[in-house]
PDB file of C-alpha atoms in Angstrom:
ATOM      1  CA  MET A 225      -2.416 -82.352 -76.995  1.00 47.00           C
ATOM      2  CA  ASN A 226       0.098 -79.624 -77.586  1.00 49.00           C
ATOM      3  CA  SER A 227       3.197 -80.170 -79.707  1.00 52.00           C
ATOM      4  CA  ASP A 228       5.483 -80.156 -76.664  1.00 64.00           C
ATOM      5  CA  PHE A 229       3.626 -83.064 -75.074  1.00 65.00           C
ATOM      6  CA  TYR A 230       6.017 -85.825 -76.141  1.00 63.00           C
ATOM      7  CA  GLU A 231       9.120 -83.778 -75.373  1.00 66.00           C
ATOM      8  CA  ASN A 232       7.758 -83.066 -71.907  1.00 79.00           C
ATOM      9  CA  LEU A 233       6.755 -86.715 -71.503  1.00 83.00           C
ATOM     10  CA  GLY A 234      10.327 -87.952 -71.798  1.00 88.00           C
ATOM     11  CA  HIS A 235      11.512 -85.402 -69.265  1.00 86.00           C
ATOM     12  CA  ARG A 236       8.709 -86.240 -66.824  1.00 85.00           C
ATOM     13  CA  VAL A 237       9.273 -89.994 -67.163  1.00 89.00           C
ATOM     14  CA  ARG A 238      12.961 -89.495 -66.329  1.00 92.00           C
ATOM     15  CA  GLU A 239      12.121 -87.218 -63.353  1.00 89.00           C
ATOM     16  CA  LEU A 240       9.702 -89.741 -61.866  1.00 89.00           C
ATOM     17  CA  ARG A 241      12.116 -92.635 -62.340  1.00 92.00           C
ATOM     18  CA  ILE A 242      14.936 -90.756 -60.624  1.00 94.00           C
ATOM     19  CA  ALA A 243      12.642 -89.560 -57.813  1.00 91.00           C
ATOM     20  CA  LYS A 244      11.709 -93.193 -57.146  1.00 92.00           C
ATOM     21  CA  GLY A 245      15.393 -94.176 -57.132  1.00 94.00           C
ATOM     22  CA  LEU A 246      14.918 -96.574 -60.037  1.00 94.00           C
ATOM     23  CA  THR A 247      17.296 -97.383 -62.851  1.00 96.00           C
ATOM     24  CA  GLN A 248      16.183 -97.697 -66.449  1.00 96.00           C
ATOM     25  CA  GLU A 249      16.814-101.428 -66.143  1.00 96.00           C
ATOM     26  CA  GLU A 250      14.519-101.743 -63.131  1.00 96.00           C
ATOM     27  CA  VAL A 251      11.744 -99.803 -64.851  1.00 95.00           C
ATOM     28  CA  ALA A 252      12.174-101.874 -68.001  1.00 96.00           C
ATOM     29  CA  ARG A 253      11.922-105.111 -66.020  1.00 96.00           C
ATOM     30  CA  GLU A 254       8.726-103.957 -64.270  1.00 94.00           C
ATOM     31  CA  LEU A 255       7.114-102.833 -67.535  1.00 94.00           C
ATOM     32  CA  HIS A 256       8.314-105.886 -69.495  1.00 95.00           C
ATOM     33  CA  VAL A 257      10.196-103.782 -72.034  1.00 95.00           C
ATOM     34  CA  THR A 258      13.864-103.270 -72.817  1.00 96.00           C
ATOM     35  CA  PRO A 259      16.069-100.685 -71.115  1.00 95.00           C
ATOM     36  CA  GLY A 260      16.589 -99.252 -74.604  1.00 96.00           C
ATOM     37  CA  TYR A 261      12.859 -98.563 -74.855  1.00 95.00           C
ATOM     38  CA  ILE A 262      12.948 -96.605 -71.577  1.00 95.00           C
ATOM     39  CA  SER A 263      16.008 -94.698 -72.770  1.00 95.00           C
ATOM     40  CA  ASN A 264      14.262 -93.889 -76.049  1.00 94.00           C
ATOM     41  CA  VAL A 265      11.191 -92.607 -74.207  1.00 93.00           C
ATOM     42  CA  GLU A 266      13.279 -90.477 -71.852  1.00 93.00           C
ATOM     43  CA  ASN A 267      15.216 -89.020 -74.791  1.00 92.00           C
ATOM     44  CA  ASN A 268      12.071 -88.407 -76.869  1.00 88.00           C
ATOM     45  CA  ARG A 269      13.007 -90.882 -79.581  1.00 91.00           C
ATOM     46  CA  THR A 270       9.824 -92.890 -79.052  1.00 89.00           C
ATOM     47  CA  ALA A 271       6.442 -92.284 -77.449  1.00 86.00           C
ATOM     48  CA  MET A 272       4.800 -94.444 -74.830  1.00 89.00           C
ATOM     49  CA  THR A 273       1.553 -96.138 -75.706  1.00 88.00           C
ATOM     50  CA  LEU A 274      -1.459 -95.467 -73.513  1.00 87.00           C
ATOM     51  CA  ARG A 275      -1.004 -98.935 -72.013  1.00 91.00           C
ATOM     52  CA  MET A 276       2.612 -98.130 -71.110  1.00 92.00           C
ATOM     53  CA  LEU A 277       1.585 -94.739 -69.677  1.00 91.00           C
ATOM     54  CA  VAL A 278      -0.916 -96.478 -67.390  1.00 91.00           C
ATOM     55  CA  PHE A 279       1.665 -99.027 -66.228  1.00 93.00           C
ATOM     56  CA  TYR A 280       4.331 -96.356 -65.781  1.00 93.00           C
ATOM     57  CA  ALA A 281       2.028 -94.105 -63.748  1.00 90.00           C
ATOM     58  CA  LYS A 282       1.238 -97.042 -61.462  1.00 91.00           C
ATOM     59  CA  LEU A 283       4.928 -97.898 -61.083  1.00 92.00           C
ATOM     60  CA  ALA A 284       5.758 -94.258 -60.327  1.00 89.00           C
ATOM     61  CA  GLY A 285       2.970 -94.045 -57.745  1.00 86.00           C
ATOM     62  CA  VAL A 286       1.018 -91.314 -59.522  1.00 84.00           C
ATOM     63  CA  SER A 287      -2.345 -91.302 -61.231  1.00 81.00           C
ATOM     64  CA  LEU A 288      -2.452 -91.196 -64.994  1.00 82.00           C
ATOM     65  CA  ASP A 289      -4.262 -87.866 -64.659  1.00 77.00           C
ATOM     66  CA  ALA A 290      -1.426 -86.480 -62.553  1.00 76.00           C
ATOM     67  CA  LEU A 291       1.166 -87.753 -65.032  1.00 79.00           C
ATOM     68  CA  ILE A 292      -0.626 -86.228 -68.032  1.00 75.00           C
ATOM     69  CA  GLY A 293      -1.458 -83.042 -66.115  1.00 67.00           C
ATOM     70  CA  SER A 294       2.192 -82.522 -65.273  1.00 59.00           C
ATOM     71  CA  ILE A 295       3.034 -82.812 -68.965  1.00 60.00           C
ATOM     72  CA  ASP A 296       0.157 -81.100 -70.776  1.00 58.00           C
ATOM     73  CA  SER A 297      -0.692 -77.670 -69.376  1.00 61.00           C
ATOM     74  CA  SER A 298      -4.103 -77.669 -71.077  1.00 64.00           C
ATOM     75  CA  TYR A 299      -5.058 -80.732 -69.006  1.00 61.00           C
ATOM     76  CA  LYS A 300      -3.574 -79.557 -65.707  1.00 63.00           C
ATOM     77  CA  GLU A 301      -6.816 -78.172 -64.190  1.00 68.00           C
ATOM     78  CA  THR A 302      -8.769 -81.341 -64.954  1.00 72.00           C
ATOM     79  CA  ALA A 303      -5.956 -83.455 -63.531  1.00 64.00           C
ATOM     80  CA  LEU A 304      -5.955 -81.413 -60.307  1.00 71.00           C
ATOM     81  CA  ASP A 305      -9.730 -81.766 -59.963  1.00 77.00           C
ATOM     82  CA  ASN A 306      -9.476 -85.534 -60.435  1.00 73.00           C
ATOM     83  CA  GLU A 307      -6.618 -85.824 -57.951  1.00 76.00           C
ATOM     84  CA  LEU A 308      -8.580 -83.871 -55.341  1.00 83.00           C
ATOM     85  CA  THR A 309     -11.627 -86.065 -55.893  1.00 82.00           C
ATOM     86  CA  ASP A 310      -9.530 -89.213 -55.474  1.00 81.00           C
ATOM     87  CA  LEU A 311      -7.993 -87.918 -52.242  1.00 84.00           C
ATOM     88  CA  ILE A 312     -11.347 -86.813 -50.811  1.00 89.00           C
ATOM     89  CA  ARG A 313     -12.741 -90.310 -51.372  1.00 87.00           C
ATOM     90  CA  LEU A 314     -10.101 -91.631 -48.972  1.00 88.00           C
ATOM     91  CA  LEU A 315     -11.226 -89.394 -46.097  1.00 89.00           C
ATOM     92  CA  THR A 316     -13.494 -90.452 -43.268  1.00 94.00           C
ATOM     93  CA  PRO A 317     -16.756 -88.519 -42.827  1.00 94.00           C
ATOM     94  CA  GLU A 318     -15.185 -86.628 -39.919  1.00 95.00           C
ATOM     95  CA  GLU A 319     -12.136 -85.706 -41.988  1.00 94.00           C
ATOM     96  CA  LYS A 320     -14.417 -84.503 -44.785  1.00 92.00           C
ATOM     97  CA  GLU A 321     -16.255 -82.236 -42.339  1.00 93.00           C
ATOM     98  CA  LYS A 322     -12.941 -80.772 -41.164  1.00 94.00           C
ATOM     99  CA  LEU A 323     -11.839 -80.280 -44.749  1.00 92.00           C
ATOM    100  CA  VAL A 324     -15.044 -78.424 -45.626  1.00 91.00           C
ATOM    101  CA  LYS A 325     -14.669 -76.154 -42.600  1.00 91.00           C
ATOM    102  CA  THR A 326     -11.020 -75.477 -43.450  1.00 92.00           C
ATOM    103  CA  LEU A 327     -11.816 -74.715 -47.077  1.00 89.00           C
ATOM    104  CA  LYS A 328     -14.604 -72.353 -46.078  1.00 88.00           C
ATOM    105  CA  ILE A 329     -12.258 -70.462 -43.769  1.00 89.00           C
ATOM    106  CA  TRP A 330      -9.511 -70.384 -46.341  1.00 87.00           C
ATOM    107  CA  LYS A 331     -11.636 -69.459 -49.362  1.00 85.00           C
ATOM    108  CA  CYS A 332     -14.458 -67.397 -47.816  1.00 83.00           C
ATOM    109  CA  GLY A 333     -12.806 -66.020 -44.714  1.00 72.00           C
ATOM    110  CA  SER A 334     -15.721 -67.085 -42.516  1.00 56.00           C
TER     111      SER A 334
END
């Protein structure tokens, strides 16, 4: 991962927490850590373990791929592909047919 990964991680963790309307205390309680740990992560004084990243992504309502992809630009394309695949799996067969038709029109113009 690039050298800016951990700096961007703290910023992204803070953004997601605020977007969810959560306090550091609430996040800490859900993740079974201290509010100081969350503060340290958000201020780039400590890094989250993979286990904490997984739990945090779930709490924030995003996939781990989406969380990492929003932090590490070299992983962004893979994260987008995985997110699309996950969303497509949720579609009914009829919705998938509509999606294919729409994509063909949009991408191919036919």
